PDB file of C-alpha atoms in Angstrom:
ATOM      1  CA  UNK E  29      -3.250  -3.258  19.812  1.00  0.00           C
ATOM      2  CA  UNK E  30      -2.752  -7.006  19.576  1.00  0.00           C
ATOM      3  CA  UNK E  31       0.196  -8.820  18.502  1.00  0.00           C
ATOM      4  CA  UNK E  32      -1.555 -12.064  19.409  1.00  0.00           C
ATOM      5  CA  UNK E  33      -1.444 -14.891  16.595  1.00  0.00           C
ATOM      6  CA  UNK E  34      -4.614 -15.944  18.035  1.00  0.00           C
ATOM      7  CA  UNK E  35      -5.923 -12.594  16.802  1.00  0.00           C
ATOM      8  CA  UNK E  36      -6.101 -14.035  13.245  1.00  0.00           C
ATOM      9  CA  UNK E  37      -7.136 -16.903  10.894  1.00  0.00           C
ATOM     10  CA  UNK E  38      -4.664 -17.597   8.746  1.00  0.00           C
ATOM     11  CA  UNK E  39      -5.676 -19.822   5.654  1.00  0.00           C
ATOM     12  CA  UNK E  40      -4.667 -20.912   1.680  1.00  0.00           C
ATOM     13  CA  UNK E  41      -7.854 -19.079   0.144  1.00  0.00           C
ATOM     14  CA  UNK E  42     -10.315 -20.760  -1.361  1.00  0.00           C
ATOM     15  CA  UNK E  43     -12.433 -19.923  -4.755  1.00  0.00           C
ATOM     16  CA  UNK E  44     -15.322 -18.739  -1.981  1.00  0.00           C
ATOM     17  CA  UNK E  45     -13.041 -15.949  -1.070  1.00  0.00           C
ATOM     18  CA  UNK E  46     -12.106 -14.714  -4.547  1.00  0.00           C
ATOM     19  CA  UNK E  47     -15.196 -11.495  -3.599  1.00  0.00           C
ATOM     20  CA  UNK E  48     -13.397 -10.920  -0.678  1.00  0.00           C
ATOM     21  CA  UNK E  49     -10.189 -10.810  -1.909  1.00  0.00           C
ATOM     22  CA  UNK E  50     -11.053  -8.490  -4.836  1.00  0.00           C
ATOM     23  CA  UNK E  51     -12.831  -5.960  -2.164  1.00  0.00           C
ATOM     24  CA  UNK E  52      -9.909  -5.922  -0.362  1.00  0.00           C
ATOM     25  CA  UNK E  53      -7.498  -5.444  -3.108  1.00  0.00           C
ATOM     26  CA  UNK E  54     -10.277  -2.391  -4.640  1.00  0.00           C
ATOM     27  CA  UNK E  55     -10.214  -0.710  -1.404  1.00  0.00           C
ATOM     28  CA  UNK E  56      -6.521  -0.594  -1.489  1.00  0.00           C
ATOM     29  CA  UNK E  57      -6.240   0.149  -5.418  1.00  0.00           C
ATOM     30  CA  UNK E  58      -4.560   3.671  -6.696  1.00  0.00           C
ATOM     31  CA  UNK E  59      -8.350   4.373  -7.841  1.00  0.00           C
ATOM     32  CA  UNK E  60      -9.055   4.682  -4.618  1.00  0.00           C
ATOM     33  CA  UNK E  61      -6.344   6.564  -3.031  1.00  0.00           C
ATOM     34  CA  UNK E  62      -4.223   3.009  -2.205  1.00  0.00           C
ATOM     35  CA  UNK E  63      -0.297   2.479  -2.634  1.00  0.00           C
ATOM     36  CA  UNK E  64      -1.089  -1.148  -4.318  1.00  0.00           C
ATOM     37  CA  UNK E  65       0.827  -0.835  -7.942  1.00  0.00           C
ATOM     38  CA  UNK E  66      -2.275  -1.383 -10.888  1.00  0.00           C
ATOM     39  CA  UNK E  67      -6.107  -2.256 -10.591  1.00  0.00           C
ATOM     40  CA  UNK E  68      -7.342  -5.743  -9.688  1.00  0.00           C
ATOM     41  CA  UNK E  69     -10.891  -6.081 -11.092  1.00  0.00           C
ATOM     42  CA  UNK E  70     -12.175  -9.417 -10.526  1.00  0.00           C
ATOM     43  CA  UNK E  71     -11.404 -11.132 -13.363  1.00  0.00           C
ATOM     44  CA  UNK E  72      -7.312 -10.339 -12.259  1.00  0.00           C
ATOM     45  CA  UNK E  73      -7.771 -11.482  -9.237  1.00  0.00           C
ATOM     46  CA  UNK E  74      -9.533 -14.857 -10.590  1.00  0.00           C
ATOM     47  CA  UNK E  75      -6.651 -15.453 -12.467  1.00  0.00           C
ATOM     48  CA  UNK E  76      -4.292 -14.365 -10.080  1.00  0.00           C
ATOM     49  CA  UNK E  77      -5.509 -16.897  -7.472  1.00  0.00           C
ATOM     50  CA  UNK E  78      -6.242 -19.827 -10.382  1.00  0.00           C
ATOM     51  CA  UNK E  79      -2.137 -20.578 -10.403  1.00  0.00           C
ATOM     52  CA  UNK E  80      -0.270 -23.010  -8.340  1.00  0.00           C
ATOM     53  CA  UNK E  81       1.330 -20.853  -6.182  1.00  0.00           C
ATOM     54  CA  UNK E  82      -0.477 -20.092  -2.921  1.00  0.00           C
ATOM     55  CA  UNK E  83      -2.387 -17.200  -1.720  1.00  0.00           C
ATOM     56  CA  UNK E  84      -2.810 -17.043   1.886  1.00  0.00           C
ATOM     57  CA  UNK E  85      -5.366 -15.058   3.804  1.00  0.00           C
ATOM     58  CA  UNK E  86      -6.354 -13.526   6.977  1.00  0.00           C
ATOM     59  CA  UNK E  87      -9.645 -12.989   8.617  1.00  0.00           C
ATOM     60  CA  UNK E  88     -10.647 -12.128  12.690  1.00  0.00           C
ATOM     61  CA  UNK E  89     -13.064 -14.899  12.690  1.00  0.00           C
ATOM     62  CA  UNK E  90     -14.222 -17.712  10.579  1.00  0.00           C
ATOM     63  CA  UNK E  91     -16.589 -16.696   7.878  1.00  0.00           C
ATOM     64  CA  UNK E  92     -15.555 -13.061   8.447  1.00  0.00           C
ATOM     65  CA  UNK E  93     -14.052 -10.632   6.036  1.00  0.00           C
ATOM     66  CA  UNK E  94     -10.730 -10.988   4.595  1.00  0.00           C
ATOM     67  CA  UNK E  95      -8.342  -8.419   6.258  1.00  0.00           C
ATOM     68  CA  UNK E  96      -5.422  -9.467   4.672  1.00  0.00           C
ATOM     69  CA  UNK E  97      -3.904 -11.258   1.929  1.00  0.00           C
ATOM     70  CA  UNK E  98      -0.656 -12.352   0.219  1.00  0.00           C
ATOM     71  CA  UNK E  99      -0.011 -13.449  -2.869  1.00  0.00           C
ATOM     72  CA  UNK E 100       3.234 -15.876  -4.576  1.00  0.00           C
ATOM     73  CA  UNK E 101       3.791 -17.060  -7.646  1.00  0.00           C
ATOM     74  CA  UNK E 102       6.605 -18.943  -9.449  1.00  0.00           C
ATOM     75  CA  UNK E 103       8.891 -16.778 -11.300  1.00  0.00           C
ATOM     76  CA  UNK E 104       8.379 -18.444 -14.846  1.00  0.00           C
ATOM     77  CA  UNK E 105       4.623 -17.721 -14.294  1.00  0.00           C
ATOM     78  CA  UNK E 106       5.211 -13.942 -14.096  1.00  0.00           C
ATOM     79  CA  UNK E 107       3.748 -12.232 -16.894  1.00  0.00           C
ATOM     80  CA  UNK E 108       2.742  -8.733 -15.278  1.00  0.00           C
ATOM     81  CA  UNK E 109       4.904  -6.095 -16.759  1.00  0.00           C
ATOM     82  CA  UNK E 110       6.123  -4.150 -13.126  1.00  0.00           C
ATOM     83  CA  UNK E 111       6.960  -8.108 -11.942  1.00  0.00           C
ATOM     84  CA  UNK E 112       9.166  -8.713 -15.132  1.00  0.00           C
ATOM     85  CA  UNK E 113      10.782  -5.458 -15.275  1.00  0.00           C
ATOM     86  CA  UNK E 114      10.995  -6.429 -11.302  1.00  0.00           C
ATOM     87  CA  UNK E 115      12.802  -9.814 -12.496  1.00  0.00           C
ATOM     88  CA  UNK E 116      14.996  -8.170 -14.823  1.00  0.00           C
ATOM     89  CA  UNK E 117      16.391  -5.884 -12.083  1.00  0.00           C
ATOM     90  CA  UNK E 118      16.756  -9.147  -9.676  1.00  0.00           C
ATOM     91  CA  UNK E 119      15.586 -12.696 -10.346  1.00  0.00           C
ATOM     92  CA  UNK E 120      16.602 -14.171  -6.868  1.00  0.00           C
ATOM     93  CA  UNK E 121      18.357 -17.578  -6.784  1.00  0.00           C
ATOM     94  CA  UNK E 122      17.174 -21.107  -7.187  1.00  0.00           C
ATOM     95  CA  UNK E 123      14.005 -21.539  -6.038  1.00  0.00           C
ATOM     96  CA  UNK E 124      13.211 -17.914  -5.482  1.00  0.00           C
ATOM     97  CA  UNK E 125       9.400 -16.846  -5.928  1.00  0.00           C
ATOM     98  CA  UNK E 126       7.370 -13.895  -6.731  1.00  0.00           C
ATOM     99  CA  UNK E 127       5.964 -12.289  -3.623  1.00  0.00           C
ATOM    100  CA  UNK E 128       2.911 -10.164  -3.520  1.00  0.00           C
ATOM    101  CA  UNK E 129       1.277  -8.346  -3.709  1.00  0.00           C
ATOM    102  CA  UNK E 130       0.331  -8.145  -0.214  1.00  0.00           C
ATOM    103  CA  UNK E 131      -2.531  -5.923   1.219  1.00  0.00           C
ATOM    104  CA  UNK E 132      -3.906  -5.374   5.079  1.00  0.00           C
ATOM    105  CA  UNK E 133      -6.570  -3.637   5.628  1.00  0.00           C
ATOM    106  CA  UNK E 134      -6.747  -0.265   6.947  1.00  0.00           C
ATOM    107  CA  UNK E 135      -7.700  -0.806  10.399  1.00  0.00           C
ATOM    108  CA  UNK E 136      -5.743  -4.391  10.830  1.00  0.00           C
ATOM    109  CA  UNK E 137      -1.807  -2.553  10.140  1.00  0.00           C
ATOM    110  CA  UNK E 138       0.530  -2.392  12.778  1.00  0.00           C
ATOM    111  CA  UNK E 139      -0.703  -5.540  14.586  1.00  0.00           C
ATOM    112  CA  UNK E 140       1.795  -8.362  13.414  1.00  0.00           C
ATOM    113  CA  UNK E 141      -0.746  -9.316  10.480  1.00  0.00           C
ATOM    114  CA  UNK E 142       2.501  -9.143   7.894  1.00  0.00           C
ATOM    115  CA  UNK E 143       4.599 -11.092  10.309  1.00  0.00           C
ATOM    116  CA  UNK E 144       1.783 -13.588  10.311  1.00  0.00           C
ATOM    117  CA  UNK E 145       1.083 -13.964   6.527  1.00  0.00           C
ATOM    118  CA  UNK E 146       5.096 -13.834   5.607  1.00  0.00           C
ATOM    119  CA  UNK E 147       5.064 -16.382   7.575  1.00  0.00           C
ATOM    120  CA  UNK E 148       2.562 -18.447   6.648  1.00  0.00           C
ATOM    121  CA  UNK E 149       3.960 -18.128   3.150  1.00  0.00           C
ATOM    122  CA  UNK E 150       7.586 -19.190   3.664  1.00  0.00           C
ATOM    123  CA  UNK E 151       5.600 -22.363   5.193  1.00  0.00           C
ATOM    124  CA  UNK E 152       4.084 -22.892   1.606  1.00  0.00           C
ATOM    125  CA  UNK E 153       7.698 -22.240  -0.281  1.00  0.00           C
ATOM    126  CA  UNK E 154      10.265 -23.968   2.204  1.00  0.00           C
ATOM    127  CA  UNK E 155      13.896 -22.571   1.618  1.00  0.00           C
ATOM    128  CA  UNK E 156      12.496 -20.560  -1.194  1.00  0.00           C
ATOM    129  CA  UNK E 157      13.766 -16.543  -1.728  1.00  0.00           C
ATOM    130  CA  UNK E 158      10.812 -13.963  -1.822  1.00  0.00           C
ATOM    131  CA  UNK E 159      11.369 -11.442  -4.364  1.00  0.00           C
ATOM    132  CA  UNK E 160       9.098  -8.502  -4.089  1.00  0.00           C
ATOM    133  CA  UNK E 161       9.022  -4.712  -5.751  1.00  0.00           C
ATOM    134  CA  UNK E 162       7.928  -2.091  -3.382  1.00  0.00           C
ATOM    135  CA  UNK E 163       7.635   1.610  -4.563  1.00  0.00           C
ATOM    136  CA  UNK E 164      10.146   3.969  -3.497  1.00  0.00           C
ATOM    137  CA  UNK E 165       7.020   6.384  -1.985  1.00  0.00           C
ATOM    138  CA  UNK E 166       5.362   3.784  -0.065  1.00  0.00           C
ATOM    139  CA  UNK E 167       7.693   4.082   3.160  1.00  0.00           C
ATOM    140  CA  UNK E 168       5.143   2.113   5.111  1.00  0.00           C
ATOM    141  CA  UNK E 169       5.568  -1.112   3.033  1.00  0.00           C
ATOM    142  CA  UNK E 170       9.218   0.083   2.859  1.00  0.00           C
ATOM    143  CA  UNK E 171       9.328  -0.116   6.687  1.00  0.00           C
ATOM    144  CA  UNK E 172       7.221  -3.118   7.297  1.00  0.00           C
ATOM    145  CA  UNK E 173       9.118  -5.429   4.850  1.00  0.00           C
ATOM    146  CA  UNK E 174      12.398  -4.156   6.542  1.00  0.00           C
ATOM    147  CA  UNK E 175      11.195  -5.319  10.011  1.00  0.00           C
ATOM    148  CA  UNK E 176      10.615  -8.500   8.319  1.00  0.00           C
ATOM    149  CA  UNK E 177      14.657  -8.648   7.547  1.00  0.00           C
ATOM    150  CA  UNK E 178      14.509  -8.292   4.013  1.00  0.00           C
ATOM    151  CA  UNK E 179      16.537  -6.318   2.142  1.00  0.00           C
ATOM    152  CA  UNK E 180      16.809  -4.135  -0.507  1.00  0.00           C
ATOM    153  CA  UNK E 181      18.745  -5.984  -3.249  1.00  0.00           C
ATOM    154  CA  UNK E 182      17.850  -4.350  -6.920  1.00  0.00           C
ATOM    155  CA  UNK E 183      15.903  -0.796  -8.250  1.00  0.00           C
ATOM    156  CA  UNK E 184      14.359   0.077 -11.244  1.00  0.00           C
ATOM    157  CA  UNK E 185      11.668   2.421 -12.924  1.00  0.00           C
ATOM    158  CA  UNK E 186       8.311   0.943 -14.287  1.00  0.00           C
ATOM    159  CA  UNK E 187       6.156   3.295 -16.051  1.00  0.00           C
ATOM    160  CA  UNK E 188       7.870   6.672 -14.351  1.00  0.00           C
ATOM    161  CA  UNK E 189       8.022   5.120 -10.964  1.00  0.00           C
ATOM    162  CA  UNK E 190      11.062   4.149  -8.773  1.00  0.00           C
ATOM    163  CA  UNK E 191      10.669   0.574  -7.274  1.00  0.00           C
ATOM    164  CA  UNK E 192      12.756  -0.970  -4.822  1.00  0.00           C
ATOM    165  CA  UNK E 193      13.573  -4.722  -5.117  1.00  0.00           C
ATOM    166  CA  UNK E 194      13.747  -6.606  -2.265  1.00  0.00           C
ATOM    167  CA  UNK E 195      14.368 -10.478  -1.075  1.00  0.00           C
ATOM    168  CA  UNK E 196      14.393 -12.161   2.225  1.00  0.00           C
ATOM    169  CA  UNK E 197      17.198 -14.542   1.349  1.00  0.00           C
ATOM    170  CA  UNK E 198      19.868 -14.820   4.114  1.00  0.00           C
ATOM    171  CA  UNK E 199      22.768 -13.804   1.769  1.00  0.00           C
ATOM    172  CA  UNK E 200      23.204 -12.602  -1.509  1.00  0.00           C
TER     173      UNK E 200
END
């Protein structure tokens, strides 16, 4: 198991990867037995990726597939209903953003690749607050996010599901 940054391209995506991206994101969807929250067709993810906020991914090799991603937005741009009820709960302070969602493939967790792209995302948003939801029954994302130093900071329920809100500001 690697830990090595060298392991992994880390990039903004580009419109090239948008197939990539949405293969990713399907393989991960709750249609397909994945703890993602909603399904992203292509068209979402399009749309999702046409904002001004970035959206970095991951890939072994150049050319290869995408084996991760991670996606921001700014908080006036949100417009899905879990990431307003998610706002609602907890906005974040100034300059806080909308993280996620994130996805890693399958066979890529547990080798640094969140490290790596939360990185690469606090890059893009310098001194900005990530404010995420993360569902109560995904203890994997619960656990990885944790290691990442963020913190719980909010709950709420979104269409019968308990959602933990959670920010990696240094204080609240």
């Amino acid at each position: 198991m690697s830990n090595s940054s060298a392991a992994y391209l880390i990039t903004l995506a580009q419109a090239a990867d948008i197939d990539a991206i949405t293969a990713l994101l399907q393989a991960n969807s709750p249609a397909q037995g994945g703890s993602l929250t909603g399904e992203f067709p292509r068209e979402k993810v399009v749309q999702m990726t046409n904002g001004e906020s970035a959206v970095i991914v991951a890939r072994r090799v150049i050319g290869g597939p995408v084996v991760g991603v991670l996606f921001s937005a700014a908080k006036d741009t949100a417009q899905a209903p879990a990431v307003l009820a998610m706002l609602e709960a907890y906005a974040g302070g100034p300059g806080a953003y909308v993280y996620g969602p994130v996805c890693i493939a399958e066979s890529e967790r547990g080798q640094g690749l969140l490290v790596l792209l939360h990185e690469a995302m606090r890059a893009r948003h310098p001194g900005g607050e990530a404010v995420l939801f993360i569902r109560r029954d995904n203890i994997g994302s619960l656990r990885a996010h944790r290691r990442l130093g963020m913190r719980e900071v909010a709950g709420y329920v979104w269409d019968g599901a308990e959602y933990a809100v959670y920010s990696d500001a240094v204080s609240h």
